[in-house]
Coordinates of C-alpha atoms and ligand atoms in Angstrom, one line a residue:
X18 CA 119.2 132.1 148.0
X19 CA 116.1 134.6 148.4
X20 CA 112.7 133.2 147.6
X21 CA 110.1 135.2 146.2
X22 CA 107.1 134.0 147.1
X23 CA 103.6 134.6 145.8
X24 CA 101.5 135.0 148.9
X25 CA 98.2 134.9 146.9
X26 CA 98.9 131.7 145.5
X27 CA 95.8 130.3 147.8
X28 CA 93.2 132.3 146.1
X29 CA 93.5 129.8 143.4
X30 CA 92.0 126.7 144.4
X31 CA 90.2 124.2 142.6
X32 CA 89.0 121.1 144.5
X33 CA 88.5 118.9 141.0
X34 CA 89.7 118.2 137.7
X35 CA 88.5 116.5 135.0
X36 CA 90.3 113.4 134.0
X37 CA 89.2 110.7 130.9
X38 CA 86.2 112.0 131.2
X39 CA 85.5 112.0 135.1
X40 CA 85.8 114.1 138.1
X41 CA 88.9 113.6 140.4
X42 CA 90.2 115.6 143.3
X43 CA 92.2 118.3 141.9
X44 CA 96.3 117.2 141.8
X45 CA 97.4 121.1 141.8
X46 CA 96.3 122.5 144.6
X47 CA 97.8 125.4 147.4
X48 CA 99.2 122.5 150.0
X49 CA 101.7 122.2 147.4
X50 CA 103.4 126.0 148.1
X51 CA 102.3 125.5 151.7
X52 CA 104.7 122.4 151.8
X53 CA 107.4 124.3 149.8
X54 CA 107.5 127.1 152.2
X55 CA 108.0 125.0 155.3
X56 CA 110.4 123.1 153.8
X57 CA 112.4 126.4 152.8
X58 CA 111.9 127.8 156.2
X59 CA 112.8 124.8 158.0
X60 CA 115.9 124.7 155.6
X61 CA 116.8 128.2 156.7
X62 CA 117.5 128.9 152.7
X63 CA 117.3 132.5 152.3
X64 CA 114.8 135.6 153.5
X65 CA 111.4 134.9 151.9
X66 CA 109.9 138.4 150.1
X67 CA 106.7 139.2 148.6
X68 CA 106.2 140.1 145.2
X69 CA 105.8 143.9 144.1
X70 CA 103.7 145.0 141.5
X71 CA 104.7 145.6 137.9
X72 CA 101.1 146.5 136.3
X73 CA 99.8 144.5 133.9
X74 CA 102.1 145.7 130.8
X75 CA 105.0 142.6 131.0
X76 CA 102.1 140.1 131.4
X77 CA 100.7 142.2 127.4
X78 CA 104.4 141.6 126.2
X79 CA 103.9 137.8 125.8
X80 CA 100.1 137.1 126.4
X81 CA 97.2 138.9 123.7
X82 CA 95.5 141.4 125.6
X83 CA 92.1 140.2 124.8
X84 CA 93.1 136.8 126.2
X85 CA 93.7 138.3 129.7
X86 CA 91.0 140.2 129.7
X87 CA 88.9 137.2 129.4
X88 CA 90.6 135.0 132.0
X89 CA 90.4 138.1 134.4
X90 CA 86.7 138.4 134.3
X91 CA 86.0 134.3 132.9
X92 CA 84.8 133.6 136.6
X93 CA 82.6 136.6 137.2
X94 CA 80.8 135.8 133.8
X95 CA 80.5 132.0 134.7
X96 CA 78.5 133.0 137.7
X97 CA 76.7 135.8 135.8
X98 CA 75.4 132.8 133.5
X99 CA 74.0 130.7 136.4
X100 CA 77.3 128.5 136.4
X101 CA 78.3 127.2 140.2
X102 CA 81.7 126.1 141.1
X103 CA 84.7 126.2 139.1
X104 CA 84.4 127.0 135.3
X105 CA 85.6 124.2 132.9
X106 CA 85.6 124.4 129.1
X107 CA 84.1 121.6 127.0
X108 CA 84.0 122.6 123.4
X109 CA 87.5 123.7 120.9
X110 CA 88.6 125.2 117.9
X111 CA 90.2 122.3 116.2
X112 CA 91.7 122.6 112.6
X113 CA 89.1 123.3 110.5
X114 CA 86.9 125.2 112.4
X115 CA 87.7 129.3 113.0
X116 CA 89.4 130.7 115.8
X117 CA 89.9 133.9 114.3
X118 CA 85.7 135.0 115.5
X119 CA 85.7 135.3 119.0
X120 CA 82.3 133.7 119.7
X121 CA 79.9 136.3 122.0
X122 CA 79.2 132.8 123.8
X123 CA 80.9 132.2 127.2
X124 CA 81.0 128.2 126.5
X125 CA 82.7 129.1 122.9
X126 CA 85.2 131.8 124.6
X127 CA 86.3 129.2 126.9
X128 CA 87.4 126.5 124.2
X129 CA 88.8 129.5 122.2
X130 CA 91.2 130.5 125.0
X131 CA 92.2 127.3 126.5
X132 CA 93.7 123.9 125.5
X133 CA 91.9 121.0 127.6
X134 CA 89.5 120.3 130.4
X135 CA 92.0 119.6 133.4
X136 CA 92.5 123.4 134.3
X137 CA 89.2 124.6 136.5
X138 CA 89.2 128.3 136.4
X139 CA 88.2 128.9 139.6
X140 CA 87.0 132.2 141.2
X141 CA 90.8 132.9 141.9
X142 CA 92.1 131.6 139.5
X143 CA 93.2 135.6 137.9
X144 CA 94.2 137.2 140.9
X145 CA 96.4 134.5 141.7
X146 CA 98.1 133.7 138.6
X147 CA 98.5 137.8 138.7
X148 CA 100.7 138.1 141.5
X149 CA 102.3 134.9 140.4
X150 CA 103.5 136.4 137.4
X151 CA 104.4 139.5 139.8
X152 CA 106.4 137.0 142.2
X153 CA 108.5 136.2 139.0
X154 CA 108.9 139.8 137.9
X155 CA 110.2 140.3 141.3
X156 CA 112.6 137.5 141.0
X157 CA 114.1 138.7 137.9
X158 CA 114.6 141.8 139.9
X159 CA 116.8 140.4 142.2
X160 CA 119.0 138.6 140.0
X161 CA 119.2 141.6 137.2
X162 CA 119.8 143.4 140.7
X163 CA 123.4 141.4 140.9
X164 CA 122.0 138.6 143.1
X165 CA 123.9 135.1 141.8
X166 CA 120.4 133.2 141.6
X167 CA 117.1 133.7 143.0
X168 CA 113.8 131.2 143.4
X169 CA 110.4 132.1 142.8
X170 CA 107.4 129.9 145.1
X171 CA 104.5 130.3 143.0
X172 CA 101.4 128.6 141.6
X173 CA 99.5 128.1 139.1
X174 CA 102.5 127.3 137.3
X175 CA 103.0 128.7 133.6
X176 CA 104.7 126.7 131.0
X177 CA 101.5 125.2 129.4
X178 CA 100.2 128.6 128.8
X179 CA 100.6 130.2 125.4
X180 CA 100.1 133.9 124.2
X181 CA 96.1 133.0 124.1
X182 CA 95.7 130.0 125.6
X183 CA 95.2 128.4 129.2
X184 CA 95.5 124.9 130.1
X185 CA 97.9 122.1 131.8
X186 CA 97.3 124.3 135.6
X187 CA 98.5 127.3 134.0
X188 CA 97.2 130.8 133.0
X189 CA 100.1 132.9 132.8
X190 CA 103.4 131.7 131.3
X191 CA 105.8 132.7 134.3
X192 CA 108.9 132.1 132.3
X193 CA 108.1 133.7 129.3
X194 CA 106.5 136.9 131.1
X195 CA 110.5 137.0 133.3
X196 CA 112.1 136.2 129.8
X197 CA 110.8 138.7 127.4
X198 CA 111.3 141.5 131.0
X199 CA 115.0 140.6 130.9
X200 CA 114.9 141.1 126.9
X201 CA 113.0 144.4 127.9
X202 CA 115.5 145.6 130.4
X203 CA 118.4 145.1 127.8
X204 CA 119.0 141.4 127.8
X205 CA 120.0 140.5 124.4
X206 CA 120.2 136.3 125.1
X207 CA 117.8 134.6 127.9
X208 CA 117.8 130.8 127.9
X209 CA 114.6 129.0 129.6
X210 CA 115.7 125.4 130.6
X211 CA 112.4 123.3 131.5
X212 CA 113.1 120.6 133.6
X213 CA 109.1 119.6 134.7
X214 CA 108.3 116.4 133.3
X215 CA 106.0 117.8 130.7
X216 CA 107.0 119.7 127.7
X217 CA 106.2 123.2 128.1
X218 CA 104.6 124.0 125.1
X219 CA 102.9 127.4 125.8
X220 CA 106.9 128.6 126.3
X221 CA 108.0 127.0 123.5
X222 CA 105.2 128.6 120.9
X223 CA 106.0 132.1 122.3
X224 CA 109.5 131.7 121.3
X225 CA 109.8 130.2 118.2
X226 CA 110.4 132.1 116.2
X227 CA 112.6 134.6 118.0
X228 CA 116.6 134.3 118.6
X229 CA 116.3 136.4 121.6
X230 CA 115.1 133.4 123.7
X231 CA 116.4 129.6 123.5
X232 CA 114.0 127.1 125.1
X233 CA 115.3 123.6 125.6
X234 CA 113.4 121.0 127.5
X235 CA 114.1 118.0 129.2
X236 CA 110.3 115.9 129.3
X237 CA 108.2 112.8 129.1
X238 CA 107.5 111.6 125.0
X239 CA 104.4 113.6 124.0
X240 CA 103.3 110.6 122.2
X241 CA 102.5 109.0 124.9
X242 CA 102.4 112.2 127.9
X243 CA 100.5 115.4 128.1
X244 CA 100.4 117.6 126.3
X245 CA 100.8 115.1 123.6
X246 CA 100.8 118.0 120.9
X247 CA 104.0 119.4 121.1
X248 CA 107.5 118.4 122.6
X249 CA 109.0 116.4 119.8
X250 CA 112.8 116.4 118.7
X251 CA 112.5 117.5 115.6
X252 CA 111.2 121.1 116.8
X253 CA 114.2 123.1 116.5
X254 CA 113.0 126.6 116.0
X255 CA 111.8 128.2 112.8
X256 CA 112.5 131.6 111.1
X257 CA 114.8 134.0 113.0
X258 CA 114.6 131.2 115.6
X259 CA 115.7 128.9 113.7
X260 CA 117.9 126.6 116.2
X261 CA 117.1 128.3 119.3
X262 CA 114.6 125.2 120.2
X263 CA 115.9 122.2 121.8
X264 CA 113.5 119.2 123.2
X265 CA 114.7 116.4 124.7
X266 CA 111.9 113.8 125.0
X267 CA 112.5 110.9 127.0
X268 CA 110.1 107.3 127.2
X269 CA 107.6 107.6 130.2
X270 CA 109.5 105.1 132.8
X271 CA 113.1 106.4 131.6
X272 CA 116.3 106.3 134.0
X273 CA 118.3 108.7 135.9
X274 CA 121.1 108.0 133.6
X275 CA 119.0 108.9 130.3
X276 CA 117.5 112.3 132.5
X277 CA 121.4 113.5 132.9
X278 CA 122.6 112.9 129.7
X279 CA 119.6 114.7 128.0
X280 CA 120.6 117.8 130.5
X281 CA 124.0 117.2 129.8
X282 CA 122.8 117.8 126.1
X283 CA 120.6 120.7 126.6
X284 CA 123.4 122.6 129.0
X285 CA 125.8 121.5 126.0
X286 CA 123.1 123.6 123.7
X287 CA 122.4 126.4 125.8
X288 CA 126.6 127.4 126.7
X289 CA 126.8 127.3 122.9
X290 CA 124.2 129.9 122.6
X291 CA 126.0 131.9 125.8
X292 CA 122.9 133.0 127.5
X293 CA 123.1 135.6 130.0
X294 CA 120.3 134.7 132.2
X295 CA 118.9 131.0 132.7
X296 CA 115.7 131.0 134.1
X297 CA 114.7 127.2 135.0
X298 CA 111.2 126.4 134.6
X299 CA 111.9 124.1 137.7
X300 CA 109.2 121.3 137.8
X301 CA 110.1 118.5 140.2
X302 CA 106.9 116.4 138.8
X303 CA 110.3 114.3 137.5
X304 CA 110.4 112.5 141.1
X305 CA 110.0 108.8 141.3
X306 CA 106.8 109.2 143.8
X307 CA 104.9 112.0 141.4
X308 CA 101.4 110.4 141.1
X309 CA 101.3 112.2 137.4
X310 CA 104.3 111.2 136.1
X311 CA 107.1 108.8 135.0
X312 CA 110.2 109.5 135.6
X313 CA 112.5 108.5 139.0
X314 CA 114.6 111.2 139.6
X315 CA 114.9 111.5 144.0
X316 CA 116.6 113.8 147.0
X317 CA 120.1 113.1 145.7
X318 CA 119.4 113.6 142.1
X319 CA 117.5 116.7 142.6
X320 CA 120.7 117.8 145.0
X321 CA 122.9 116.9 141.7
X322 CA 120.7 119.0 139.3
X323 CA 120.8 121.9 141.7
X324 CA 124.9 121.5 141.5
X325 CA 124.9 120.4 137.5
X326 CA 122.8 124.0 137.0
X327 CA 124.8 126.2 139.0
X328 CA 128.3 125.2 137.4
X329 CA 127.2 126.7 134.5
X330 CA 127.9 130.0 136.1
X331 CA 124.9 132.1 134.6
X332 CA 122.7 134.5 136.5
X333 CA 119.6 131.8 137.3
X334 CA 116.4 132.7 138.3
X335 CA 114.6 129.0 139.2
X336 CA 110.9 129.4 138.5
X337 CA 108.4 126.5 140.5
X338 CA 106.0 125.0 137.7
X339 CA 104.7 121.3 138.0
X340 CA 105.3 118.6 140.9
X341 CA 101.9 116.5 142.5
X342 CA 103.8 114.5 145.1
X343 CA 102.4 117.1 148.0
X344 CA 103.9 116.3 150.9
X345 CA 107.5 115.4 149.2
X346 CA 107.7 118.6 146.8
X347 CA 109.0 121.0 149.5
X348 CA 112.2 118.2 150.3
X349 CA 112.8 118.0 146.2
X350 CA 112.5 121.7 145.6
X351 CA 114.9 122.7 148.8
X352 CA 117.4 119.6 147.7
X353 CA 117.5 121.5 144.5
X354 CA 118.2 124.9 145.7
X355 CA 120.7 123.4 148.0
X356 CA 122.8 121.7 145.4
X357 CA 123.0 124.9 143.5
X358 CA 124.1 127.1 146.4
X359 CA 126.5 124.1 147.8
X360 CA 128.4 124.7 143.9
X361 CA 127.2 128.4 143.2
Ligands
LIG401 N1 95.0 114.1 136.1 C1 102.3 120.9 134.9 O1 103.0 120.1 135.4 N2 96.9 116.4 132.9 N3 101.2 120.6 134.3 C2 97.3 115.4 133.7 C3 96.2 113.9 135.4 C4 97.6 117.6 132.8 C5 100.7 119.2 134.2 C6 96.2 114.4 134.0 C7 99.0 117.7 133.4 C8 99.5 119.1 133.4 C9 102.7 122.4 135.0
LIG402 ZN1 104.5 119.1 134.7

């Protein structure tokens, strides 16, 4: 399988994070890609390409321009103000308070456009989420392109991110910038499975309301793991999209037997729909050791979800989001990409 892989990934990196209220060493940082790629290259998996660039357009099909206007130049303006370091926001629009003025203050434009304080927009933060988004465009490329299934290496990851919001590492929502591209080429069904151990909420809010796209995900109970807000069973879509929303929310601390069946479930969804593209928002923050997460899935079970996926027989294009456990991430991810091609 070829890798795309977003070679600016490093430009984005943050060295803390704010956590209950306190400064910790940052958990997503660019030794997690670095370990990736070695572990691909070292596996011998597939050529490794760099990204080409598709403007900014695809990124405007599923993100407000305004909101990517301000994370491009968020940085330059911190500094502009005095600010030192990497930019955090502090203060939010909650219910009954507007978010329909955008403040002229930088502090009240940060709170607008994002959703907590454990993302630190860093310096390079935009350029880097850019070409990530590029890396994925790319991707879909390949497999629109006739190419059975293709993975893209990148960070940030995306699937926190919503049309005008930042937040949970992520800036620009990957799957939904591929997604609505594959629409855009001619696609007339995508289906995003999310298999990261959070609920991807940012993906889920884009799509909502649309038939075009069916999101199901596979994550830790939001009422008791981030993002808490959103993930629930009982969001099945609304409007035109009415049943093309599918969660699956498991208890922190759940089995490998309870993770399968829930996939089982989703895949059960998503060949009902008949997709004809399944991009996998492939977290691997699901593995026993993640130091963010609770769930136990390890080598053999990522090996069997790589397998379970490509059995389905759809067109994949496997996206990297989440996954903390450094130095084991790159093993996890490659015994993914080698159950698929074992049963692709
Ligand atoms: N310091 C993704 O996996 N907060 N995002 C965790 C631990 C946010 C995870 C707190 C976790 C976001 C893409
Ligand atoms: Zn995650």
């Amino acid at each position: 399988m070829k890798t795309v892989y977003n070679d600016k990934h490093g430009l984005h990196a943050a060295t803390h994070e704010f956590f209950r209220g306190q400064l910790v060493p940052a958990f997503e940082i660019p030794a997690r890609a670095d370990y990736v790629l070695k572990a691909l290259r070292d596996a011998a998996l597939g050529e490794v390409l760099a990204p080409s660039d598709h403007g900014l357009a695809p990124l405007e099909r599923v993100h407000a321009p305004a909101y990517l206007r301000f994370v491009q130049g968020a940085h330059a303006e911190w500094l502009a103000l005095g600010g030192e370091g990497d930019a955090f926001p502090a203060v939010w629009p909650v219910r009954s308070l507007r978010s329909d003025v955008e403040p002229k203050s930088f502090a009240a434009r940060m709170g607008l456009y994002s959703m907590d304080s454990g993302t630190p927009l860093t310096a390079g933060s935009w350029p880097a989420a850019y070409w990530g988004a590029q890396a994925c465009l790319s991707g879909l490329d390949l497999v629109l392109a006739g190419e059975r299934a293709a993975y893209v290496l990148t960070r940030p990851p995306g699937h926190h991110a919503g049309a005008d919001f930042f937040g949970g590492y992520c800036f620009v929502n990957n799957a939904a910038v591929a997604a609505q591209a594959a629409l855009d080429h001619g696609l007339k069904r995508v289906a995003i499975l999310d298999v990261d151990y959070h609920h991807g909420n940012g993906t889920q809010a884009i799509f909502y309301e649309r038939a075009d796209v069916f999101y199901a995900s596979i994550h830790g109970d939001p009422q008791t793991e981030y993002p808490f807000f959103l993930g629930h069973a009982d969001e099945r879509g609304a409007g035109a999209g009415a049943g093309c929303n599918a969660n699956y929310p498991l208890p922190a601390g759940a089995s490998n037997d309870e993770w399968f069946a829930a996939l089982d479930a989703a895949l059960a969804r998503l060949r009902a729909y008949a997709p004809e593209l399944l991009i996998v928002s492939l977290g691997v923050d699901t593995y026993g050791g993640d130091p963010i997460s609770h769930f136990k899935l390890d080598r053999p079970e990522f090996t069997r979800m790589g397998q379970i996926l490509a059995a389905q027989g759809w067109p994949t294009l496997l996206l990297q989001e989440g996954g903390y456990a450094t130095e084991a991430i790159g093993l996890n991810v490659v015994a993914v990409l080698q159950g698929f091609e074992g049963a692709s």
